[in-house]
Tab-separated table of C-alpha atoms in Angstrom:
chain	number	residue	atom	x	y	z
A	289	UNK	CA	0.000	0.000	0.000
A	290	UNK	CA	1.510	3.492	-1.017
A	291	UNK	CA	2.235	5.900	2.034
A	292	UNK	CA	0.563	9.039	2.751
A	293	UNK	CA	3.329	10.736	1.653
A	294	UNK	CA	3.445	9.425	-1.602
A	295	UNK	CA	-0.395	10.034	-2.494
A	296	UNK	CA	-0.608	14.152	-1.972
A	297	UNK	CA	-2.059	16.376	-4.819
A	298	UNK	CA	0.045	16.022	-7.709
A	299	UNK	CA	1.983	12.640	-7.022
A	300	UNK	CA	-0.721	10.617	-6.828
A	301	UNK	CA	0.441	6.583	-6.551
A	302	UNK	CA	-1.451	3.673	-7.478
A	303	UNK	CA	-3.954	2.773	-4.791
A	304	UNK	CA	-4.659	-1.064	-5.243
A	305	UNK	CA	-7.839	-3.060	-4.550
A	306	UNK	CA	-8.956	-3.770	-1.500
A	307	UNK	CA	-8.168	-0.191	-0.609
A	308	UNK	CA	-11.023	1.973	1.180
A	309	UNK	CA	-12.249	4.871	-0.658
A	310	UNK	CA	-14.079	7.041	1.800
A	311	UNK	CA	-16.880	8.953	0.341
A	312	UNK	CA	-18.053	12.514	2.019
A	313	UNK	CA	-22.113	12.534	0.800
A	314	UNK	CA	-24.586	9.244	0.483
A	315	UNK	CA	-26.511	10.754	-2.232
A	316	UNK	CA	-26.859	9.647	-5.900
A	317	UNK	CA	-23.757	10.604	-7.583
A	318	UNK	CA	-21.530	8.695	-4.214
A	319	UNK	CA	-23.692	5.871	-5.151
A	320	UNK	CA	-22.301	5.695	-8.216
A	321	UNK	CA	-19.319	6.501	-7.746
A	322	UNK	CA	-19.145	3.304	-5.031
A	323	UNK	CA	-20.354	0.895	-8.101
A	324	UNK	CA	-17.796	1.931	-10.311
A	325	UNK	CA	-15.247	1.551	-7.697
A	326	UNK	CA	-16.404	-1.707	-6.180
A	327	UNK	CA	-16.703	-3.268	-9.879
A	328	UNK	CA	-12.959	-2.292	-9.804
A	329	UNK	CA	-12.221	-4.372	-6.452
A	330	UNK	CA	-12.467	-1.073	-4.066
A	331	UNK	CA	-14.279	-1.494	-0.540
A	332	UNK	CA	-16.391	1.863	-0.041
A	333	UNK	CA	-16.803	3.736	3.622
A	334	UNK	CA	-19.447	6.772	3.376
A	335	UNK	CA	-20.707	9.629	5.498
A	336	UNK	CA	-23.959	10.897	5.891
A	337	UNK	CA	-26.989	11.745	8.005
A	338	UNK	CA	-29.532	9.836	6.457
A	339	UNK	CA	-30.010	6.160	6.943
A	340	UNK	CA	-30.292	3.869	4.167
A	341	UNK	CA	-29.032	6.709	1.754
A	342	UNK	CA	-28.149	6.033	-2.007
A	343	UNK	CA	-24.469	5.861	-1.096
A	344	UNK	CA	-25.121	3.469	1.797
A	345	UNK	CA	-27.016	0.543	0.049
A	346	UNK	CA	-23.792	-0.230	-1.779
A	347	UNK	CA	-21.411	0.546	0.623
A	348	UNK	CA	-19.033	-1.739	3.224
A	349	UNK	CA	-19.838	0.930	5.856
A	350	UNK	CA	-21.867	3.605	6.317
A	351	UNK	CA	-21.078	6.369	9.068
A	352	UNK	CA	-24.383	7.550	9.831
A	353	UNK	CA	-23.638	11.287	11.208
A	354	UNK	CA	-23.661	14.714	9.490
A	355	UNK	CA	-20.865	16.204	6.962
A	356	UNK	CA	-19.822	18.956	9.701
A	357	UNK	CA	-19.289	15.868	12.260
A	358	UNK	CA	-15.531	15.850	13.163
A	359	UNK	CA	-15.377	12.757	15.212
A	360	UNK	CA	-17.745	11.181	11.942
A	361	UNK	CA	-15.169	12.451	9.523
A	362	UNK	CA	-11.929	11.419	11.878
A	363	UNK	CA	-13.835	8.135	11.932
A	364	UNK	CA	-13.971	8.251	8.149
A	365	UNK	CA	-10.598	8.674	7.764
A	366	UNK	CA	-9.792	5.954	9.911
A	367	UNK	CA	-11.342	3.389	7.839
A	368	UNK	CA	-9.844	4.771	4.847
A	369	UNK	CA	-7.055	5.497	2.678
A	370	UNK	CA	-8.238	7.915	0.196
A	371	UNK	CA	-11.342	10.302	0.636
A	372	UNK	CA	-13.501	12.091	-1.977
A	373	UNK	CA	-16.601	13.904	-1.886
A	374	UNK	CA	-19.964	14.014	-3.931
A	375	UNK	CA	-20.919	17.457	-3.503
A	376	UNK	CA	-18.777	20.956	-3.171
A	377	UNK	CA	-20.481	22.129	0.114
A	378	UNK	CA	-18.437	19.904	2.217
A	379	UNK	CA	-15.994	21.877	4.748
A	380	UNK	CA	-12.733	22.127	3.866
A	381	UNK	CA	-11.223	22.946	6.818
A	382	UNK	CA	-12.812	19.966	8.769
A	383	UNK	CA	-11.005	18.383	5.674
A	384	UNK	CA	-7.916	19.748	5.963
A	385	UNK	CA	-7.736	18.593	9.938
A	386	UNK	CA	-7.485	14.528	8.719
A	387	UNK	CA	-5.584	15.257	6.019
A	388	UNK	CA	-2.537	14.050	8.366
A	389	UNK	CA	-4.191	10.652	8.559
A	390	UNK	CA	-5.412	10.300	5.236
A	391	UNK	CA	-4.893	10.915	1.660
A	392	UNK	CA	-7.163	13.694	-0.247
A	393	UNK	CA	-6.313	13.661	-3.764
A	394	UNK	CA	-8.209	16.458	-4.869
A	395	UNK	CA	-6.697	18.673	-2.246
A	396	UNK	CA	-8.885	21.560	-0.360
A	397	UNK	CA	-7.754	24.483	-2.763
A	398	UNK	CA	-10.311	22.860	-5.400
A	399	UNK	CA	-12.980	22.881	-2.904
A	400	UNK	CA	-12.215	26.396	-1.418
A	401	UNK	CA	-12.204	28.044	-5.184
A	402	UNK	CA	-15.603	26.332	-6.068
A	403	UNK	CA	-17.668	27.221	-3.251
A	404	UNK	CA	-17.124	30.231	-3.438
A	405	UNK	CA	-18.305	32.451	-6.973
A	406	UNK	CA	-15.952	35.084	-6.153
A	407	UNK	CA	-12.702	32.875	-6.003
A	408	UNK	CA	-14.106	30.872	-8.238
A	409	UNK	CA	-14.722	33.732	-11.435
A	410	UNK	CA	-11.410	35.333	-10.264
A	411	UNK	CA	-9.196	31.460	-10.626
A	412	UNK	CA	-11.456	31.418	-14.236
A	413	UNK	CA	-10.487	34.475	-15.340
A	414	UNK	CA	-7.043	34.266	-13.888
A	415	UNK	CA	-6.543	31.947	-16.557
A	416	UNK	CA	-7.444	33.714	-19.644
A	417	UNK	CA	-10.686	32.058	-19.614
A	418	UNK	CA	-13.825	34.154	-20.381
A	419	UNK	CA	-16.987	34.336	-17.889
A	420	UNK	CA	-19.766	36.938	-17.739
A	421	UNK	CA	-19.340	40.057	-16.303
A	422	UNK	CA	-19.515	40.567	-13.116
A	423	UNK	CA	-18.594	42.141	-9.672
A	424	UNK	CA	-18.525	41.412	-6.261
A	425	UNK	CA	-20.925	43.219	-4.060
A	426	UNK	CA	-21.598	43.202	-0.339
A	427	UNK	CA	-24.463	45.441	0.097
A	428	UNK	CA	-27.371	47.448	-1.657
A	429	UNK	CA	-25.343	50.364	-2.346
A	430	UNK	CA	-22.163	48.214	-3.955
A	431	UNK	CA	-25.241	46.566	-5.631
A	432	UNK	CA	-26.424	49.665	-7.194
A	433	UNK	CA	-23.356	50.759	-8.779
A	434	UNK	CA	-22.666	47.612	-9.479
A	435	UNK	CA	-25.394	47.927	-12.253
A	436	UNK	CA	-24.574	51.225	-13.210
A	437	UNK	CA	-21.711	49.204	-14.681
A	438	UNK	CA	-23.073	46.169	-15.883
A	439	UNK	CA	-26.766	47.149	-16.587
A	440	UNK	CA	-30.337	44.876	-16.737
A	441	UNK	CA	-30.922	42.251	-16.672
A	442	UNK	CA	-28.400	40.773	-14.504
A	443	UNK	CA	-28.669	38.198	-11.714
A	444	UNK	CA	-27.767	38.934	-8.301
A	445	UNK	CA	-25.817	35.492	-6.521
A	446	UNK	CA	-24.705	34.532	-3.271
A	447	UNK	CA	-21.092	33.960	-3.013
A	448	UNK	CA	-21.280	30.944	-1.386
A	449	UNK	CA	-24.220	27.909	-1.006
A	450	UNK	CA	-26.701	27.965	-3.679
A	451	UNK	CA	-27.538	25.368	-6.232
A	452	UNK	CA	-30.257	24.485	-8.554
A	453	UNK	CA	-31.218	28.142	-8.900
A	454	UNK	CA	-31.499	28.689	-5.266
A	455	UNK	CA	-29.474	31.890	-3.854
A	456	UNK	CA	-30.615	33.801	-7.210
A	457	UNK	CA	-32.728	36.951	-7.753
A	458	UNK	CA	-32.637	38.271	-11.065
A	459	UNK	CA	-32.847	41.379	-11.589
A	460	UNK	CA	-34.630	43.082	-15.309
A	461	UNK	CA	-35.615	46.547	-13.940
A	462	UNK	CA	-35.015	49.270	-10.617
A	463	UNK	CA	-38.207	47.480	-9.117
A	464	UNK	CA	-36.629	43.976	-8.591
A	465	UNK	CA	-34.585	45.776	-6.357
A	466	UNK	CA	-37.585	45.480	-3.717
A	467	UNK	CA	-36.708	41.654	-4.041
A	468	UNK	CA	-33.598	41.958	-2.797
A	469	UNK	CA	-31.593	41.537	0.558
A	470	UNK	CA	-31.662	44.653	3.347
A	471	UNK	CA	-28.383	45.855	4.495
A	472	UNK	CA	-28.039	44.235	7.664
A	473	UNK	CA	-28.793	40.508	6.045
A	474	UNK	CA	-26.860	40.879	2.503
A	475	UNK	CA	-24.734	38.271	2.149
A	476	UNK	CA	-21.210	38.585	0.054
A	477	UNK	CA	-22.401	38.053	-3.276
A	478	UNK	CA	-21.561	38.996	-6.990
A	479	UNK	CA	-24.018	40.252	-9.865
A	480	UNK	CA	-23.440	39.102	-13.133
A	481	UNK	CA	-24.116	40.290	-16.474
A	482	UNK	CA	-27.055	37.965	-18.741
A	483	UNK	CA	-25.374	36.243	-21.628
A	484	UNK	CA	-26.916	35.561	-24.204
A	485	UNK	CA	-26.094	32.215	-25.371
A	486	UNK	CA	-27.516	29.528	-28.352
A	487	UNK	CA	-27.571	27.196	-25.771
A	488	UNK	CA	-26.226	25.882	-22.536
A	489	UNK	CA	-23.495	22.763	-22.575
A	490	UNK	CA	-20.666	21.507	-20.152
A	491	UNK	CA	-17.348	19.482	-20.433
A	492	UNK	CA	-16.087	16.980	-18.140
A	493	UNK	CA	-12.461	17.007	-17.257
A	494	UNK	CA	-10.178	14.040	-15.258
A	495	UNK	CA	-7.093	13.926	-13.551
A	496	UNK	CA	-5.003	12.061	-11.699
A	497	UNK	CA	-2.438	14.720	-10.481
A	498	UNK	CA	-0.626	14.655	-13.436
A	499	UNK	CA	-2.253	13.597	-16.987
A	500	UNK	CA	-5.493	14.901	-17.572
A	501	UNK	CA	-8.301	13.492	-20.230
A	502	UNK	CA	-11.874	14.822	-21.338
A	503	UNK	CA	-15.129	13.967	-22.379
A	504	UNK	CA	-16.845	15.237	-25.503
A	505	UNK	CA	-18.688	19.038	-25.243
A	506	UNK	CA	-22.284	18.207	-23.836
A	507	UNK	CA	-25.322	20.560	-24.930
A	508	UNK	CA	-27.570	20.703	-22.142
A	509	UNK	CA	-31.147	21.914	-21.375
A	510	UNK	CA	-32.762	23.167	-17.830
A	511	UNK	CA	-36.439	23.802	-16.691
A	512	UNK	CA	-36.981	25.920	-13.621
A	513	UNK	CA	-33.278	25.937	-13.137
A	514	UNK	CA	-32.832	22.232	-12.874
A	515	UNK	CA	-31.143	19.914	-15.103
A	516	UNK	CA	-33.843	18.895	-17.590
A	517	UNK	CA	-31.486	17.042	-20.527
A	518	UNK	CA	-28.218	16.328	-21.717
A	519	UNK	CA	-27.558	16.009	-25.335
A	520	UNK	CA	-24.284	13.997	-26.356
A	521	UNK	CA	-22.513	15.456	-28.014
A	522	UNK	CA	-23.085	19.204	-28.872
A	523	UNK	CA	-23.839	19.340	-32.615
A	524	UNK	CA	-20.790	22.309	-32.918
A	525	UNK	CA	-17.698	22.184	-35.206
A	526	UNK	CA	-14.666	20.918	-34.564
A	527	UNK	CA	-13.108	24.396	-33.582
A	528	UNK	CA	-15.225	24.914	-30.842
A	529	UNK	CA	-15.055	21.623	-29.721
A	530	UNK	CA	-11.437	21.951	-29.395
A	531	UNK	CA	-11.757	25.395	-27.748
A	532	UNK	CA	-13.962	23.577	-25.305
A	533	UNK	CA	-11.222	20.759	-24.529
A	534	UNK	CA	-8.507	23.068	-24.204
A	535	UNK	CA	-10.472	25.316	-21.938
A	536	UNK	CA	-11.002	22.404	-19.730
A	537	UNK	CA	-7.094	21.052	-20.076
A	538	UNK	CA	-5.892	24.766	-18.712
A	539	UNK	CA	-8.351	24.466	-15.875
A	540	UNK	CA	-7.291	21.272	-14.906
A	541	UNK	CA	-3.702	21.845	-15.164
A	542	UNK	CA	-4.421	24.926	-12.996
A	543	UNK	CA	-6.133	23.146	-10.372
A	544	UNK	CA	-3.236	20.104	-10.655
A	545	UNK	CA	-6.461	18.083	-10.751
A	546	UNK	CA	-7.481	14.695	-9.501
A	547	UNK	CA	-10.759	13.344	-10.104
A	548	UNK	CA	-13.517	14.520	-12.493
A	549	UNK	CA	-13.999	17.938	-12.739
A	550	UNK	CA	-17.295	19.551	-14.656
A	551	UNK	CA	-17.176	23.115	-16.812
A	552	UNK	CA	-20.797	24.304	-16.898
A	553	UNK	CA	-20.577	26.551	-20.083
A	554	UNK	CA	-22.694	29.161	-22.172
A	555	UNK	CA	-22.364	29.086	-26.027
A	556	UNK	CA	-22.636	31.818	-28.053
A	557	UNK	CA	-24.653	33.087	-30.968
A	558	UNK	CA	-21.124	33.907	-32.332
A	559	UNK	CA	-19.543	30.642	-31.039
A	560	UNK	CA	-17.551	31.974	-27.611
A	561	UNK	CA	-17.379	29.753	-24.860
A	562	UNK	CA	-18.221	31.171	-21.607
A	563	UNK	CA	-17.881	29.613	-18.334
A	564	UNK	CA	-21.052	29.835	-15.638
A	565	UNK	CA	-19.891	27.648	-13.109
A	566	UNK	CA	-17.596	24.312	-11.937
A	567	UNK	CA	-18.551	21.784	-9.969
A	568	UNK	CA	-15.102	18.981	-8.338
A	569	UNK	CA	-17.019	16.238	-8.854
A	570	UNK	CA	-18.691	13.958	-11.192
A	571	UNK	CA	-21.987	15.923	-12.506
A	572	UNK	CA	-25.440	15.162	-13.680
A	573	UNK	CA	-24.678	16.363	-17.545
A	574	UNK	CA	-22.666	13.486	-17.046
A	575	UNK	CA	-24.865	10.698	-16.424
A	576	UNK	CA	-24.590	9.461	-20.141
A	577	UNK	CA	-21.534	8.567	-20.224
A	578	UNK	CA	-22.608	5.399	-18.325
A	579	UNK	CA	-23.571	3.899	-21.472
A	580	UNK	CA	-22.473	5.737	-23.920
A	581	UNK	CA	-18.538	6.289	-23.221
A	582	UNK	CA	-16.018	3.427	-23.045
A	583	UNK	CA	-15.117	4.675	-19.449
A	584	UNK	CA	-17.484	6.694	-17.745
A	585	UNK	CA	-17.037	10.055	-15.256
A	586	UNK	CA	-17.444	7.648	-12.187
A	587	UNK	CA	-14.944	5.086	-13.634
A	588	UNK	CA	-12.254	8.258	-14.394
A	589	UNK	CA	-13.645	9.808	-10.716
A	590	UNK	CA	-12.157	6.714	-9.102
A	591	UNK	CA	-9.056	6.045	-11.036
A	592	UNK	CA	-8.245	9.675	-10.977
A	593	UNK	CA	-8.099	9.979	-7.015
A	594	UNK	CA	-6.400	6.205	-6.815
A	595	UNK	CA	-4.045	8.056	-9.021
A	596	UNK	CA	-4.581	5.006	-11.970
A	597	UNK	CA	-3.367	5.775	-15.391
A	598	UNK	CA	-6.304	7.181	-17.402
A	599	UNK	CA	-7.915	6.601	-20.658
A	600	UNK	CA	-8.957	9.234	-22.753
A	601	UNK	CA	-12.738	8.073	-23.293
A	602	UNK	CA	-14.720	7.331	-26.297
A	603	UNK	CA	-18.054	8.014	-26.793
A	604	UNK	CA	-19.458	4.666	-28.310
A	605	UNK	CA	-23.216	5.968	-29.559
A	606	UNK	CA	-24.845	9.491	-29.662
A	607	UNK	CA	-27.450	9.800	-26.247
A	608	UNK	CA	-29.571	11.729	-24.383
A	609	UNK	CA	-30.229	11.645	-20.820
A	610	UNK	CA	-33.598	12.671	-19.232
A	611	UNK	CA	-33.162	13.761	-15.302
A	612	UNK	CA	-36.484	12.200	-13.474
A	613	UNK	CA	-37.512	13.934	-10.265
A	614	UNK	CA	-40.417	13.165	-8.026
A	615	UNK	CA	-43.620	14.319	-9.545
A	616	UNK	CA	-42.060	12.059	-12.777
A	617	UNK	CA	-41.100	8.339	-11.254
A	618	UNK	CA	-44.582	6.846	-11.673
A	619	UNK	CA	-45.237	7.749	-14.919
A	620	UNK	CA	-41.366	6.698	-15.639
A	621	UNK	CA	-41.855	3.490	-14.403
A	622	UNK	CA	-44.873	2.960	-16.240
A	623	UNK	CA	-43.933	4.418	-19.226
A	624	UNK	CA	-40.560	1.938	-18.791
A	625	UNK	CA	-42.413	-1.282	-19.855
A	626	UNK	CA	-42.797	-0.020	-23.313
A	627	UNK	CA	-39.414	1.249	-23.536
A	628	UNK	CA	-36.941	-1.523	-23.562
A	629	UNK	CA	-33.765	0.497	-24.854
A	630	UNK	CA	-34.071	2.810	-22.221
A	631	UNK	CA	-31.328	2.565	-19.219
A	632	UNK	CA	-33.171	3.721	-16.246
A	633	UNK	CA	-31.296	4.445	-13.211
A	634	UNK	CA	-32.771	4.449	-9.512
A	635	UNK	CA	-31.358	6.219	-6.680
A	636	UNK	CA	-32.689	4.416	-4.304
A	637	UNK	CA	-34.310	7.225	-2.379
A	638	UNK	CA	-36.733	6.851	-0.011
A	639	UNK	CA	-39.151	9.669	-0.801
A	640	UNK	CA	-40.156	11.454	-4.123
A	641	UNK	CA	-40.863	14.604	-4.034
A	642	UNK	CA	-41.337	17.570	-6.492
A	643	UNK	CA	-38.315	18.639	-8.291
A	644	UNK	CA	-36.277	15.822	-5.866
A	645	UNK	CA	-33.718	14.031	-8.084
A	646	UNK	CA	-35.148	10.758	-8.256
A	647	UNK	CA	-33.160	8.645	-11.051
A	648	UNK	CA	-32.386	9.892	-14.966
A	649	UNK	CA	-33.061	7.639	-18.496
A	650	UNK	CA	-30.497	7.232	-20.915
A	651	UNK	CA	-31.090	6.574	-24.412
A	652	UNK	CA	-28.638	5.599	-26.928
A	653	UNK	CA	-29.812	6.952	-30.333
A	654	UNK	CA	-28.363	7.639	-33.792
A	655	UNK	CA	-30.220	11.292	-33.862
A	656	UNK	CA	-30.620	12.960	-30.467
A	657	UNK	CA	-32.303	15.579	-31.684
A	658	UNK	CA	-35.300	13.244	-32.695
A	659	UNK	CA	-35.141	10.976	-29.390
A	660	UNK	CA	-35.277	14.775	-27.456
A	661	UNK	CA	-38.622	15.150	-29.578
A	662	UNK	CA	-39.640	11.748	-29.128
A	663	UNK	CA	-39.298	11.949	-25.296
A	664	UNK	CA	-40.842	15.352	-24.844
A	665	UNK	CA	-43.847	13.773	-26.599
A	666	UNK	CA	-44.770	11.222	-24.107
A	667	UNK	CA	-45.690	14.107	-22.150
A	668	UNK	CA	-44.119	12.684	-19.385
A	669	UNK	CA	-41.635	15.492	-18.258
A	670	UNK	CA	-43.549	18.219	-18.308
């Protein structure tokens, strides 16, 4: 087994089956990251609060206690020897304190420049990399100049927490203003410019501290802020689509990455790529690539943080995935029956609710364009 030494950020060893990857977050995208890395011979430790989570049903152990925990997470890192995390909101201080006891691969400086926008536009930009415009504001007053420069519409964010469109106002004239935070509760938060884009799309990106690989530009489509679709691949030349993959390489490089990082991206009208937001982790655009790629992002995820040599995927058939939240599962699993080449996934949660991230369909297709109009027909997802 390597030593702890020999598996910080950027000289990553091999990590060899029966090792324990600890996972920080029992939801959907820790499950599968767990079946990826058991199919590889990997033994799986998780934390979270909820009991019988996604994460847990497929686990070796489950420490039942919340992310903040620090005798959970010192417990965690006792049972393991390498730790990742499903979701960006996880502390990276509380991190940083086992960090002497076990190996983090992706490092905290990731996690500290993606939870928060401000870092996280400034590290973008930093790197020649294009984003909207925007500034950082701390109160009403910074807010109102703040659009002197950048004008309506905008969209006013907080700096840190927020996902799924929550932690948003937008903002199209002076009397949205009434919508927004008083003084003495406005958090640190930036106001960016609209873009407007052709359509949205994203890029996957792995590493494993020192080679990096991609997946193929995604084009993506959201309802009420949510992930609705993913469309593989983006029908765009072969320019942009190596604009996209370079983009990605420079942020990786810049981040000395390990694991599967995601590039949430606007397209323009006139074909510039602008980057929204990033996410250190495998990501629902990316759900496809289960079936459709001849590694997917939870296969790279793994070998990226046991610091395995990586393959630069293939995609193996066009796809589109369909996200299905709660008010969708019954007529999904009805639907299902009729619909033998579908690949539906279940989470395994224990409640569905409205807008709750329930499972996704993937359909392999030879014109995704059609199978998006096919689906949307059924009437299902609306």
């Amino acid at each position: 087994m390597p030593s702890l030494s020999e598996l910080t950020q950027g000289t990553i060893q091999s990590l060899r089956p029966p090792a324990v990857i600890g996972i920080v977050g029992g939801g959907q995208l820790g499950r599968m990251m767990a079946l990826s890395a058991k199919y590889m011979g990997f033994r799986i430790a998780v934390l979270d609060p909820t009991p019988d989570c996604p994460t847990a049903q497929v686990a070796d152990l489950h420490i039942q206690a919340d992310y903040d925990d620090a005798d959970a997470l010192q417990a965690l890192a006792e049972h393991s020897d390498v730790l990742t995390y499903e979701f960006e909101n996880v502390d990276a201080a509380t991190l940083d304190a086992v960090s002497d006891i076990v190996a983090v691969p992706q490092g905290t400086e990731l996690l500290r420049v993606t939870q928060n926008r401000i870092a996280e536009k400034t590290f973008i930009n930093e790197h020649g990399i294009e984003t909207a415009h925007w500034r950082p504001v701390e109160s009403r007053d910074e807010l109102e100049q703040a659009l002197r420069e950048l004008g309506y519409p905008a969209v006013l964010k907080t700096a840190e927490g927020g996902y799924d469109g929550h932690g948003q106002i937008v903002l199209k004239r002076d009397k949205d203003l009434e919508l927004v935070w008083p003084d003495e509760e406005f958090p640190p938060s930036i106001l960016e410019s609209f873009v407007d884009f052709a359509f949205e799309a994203s890029i996957l990106v792995c590493g494993n501290g020192s080679g990096y690989v991609t997946f193929p530009l995604v084009r993506n489509i959201h309802r009420n802020n949510i992930l609705h679709m993913t469309v593989a691949p983006a029908q765009v030349d072969a320019v942009l689509a190596e604009r996209a993959r370079d983009l990605a390489l420079c942020l990786a490089e810049g981040f000395s990455l390990a694991g599967i990082l995601a590039i949430e991206l606007f397209v323009t009208h006139d074909g510039r790529l602008i980057v929204n937001e990033l996410a250190p982790r495998p990501h629902n655009s990316g759900h496809y690539t289960i079936e459709a790629c001849s590694f997917d992002q939870f296969d790279l995820h793994i070998r990226g943080i046991a610091g395995l040599p990586l393959p630069e995927p293939q995609l193996l058939s066009p796809a589109v995935m369909v996200n299905v939240l709660g008010q969708h599962v019954e007529s999904v699993q009805e639907r299902a029956l009729q619909e033998p080449q579908w690949h539906v996934h279940d989470y395994g949660k224990a409640q569905a609710k409205v807008n709750r991230k329930m499972g996704h369909v993937t359909v392999l297709c030879k014109k995704p364009d059609e199978m998006v109009r096919m689906l949307e027909y059924l009437g299902i997802w609306h």
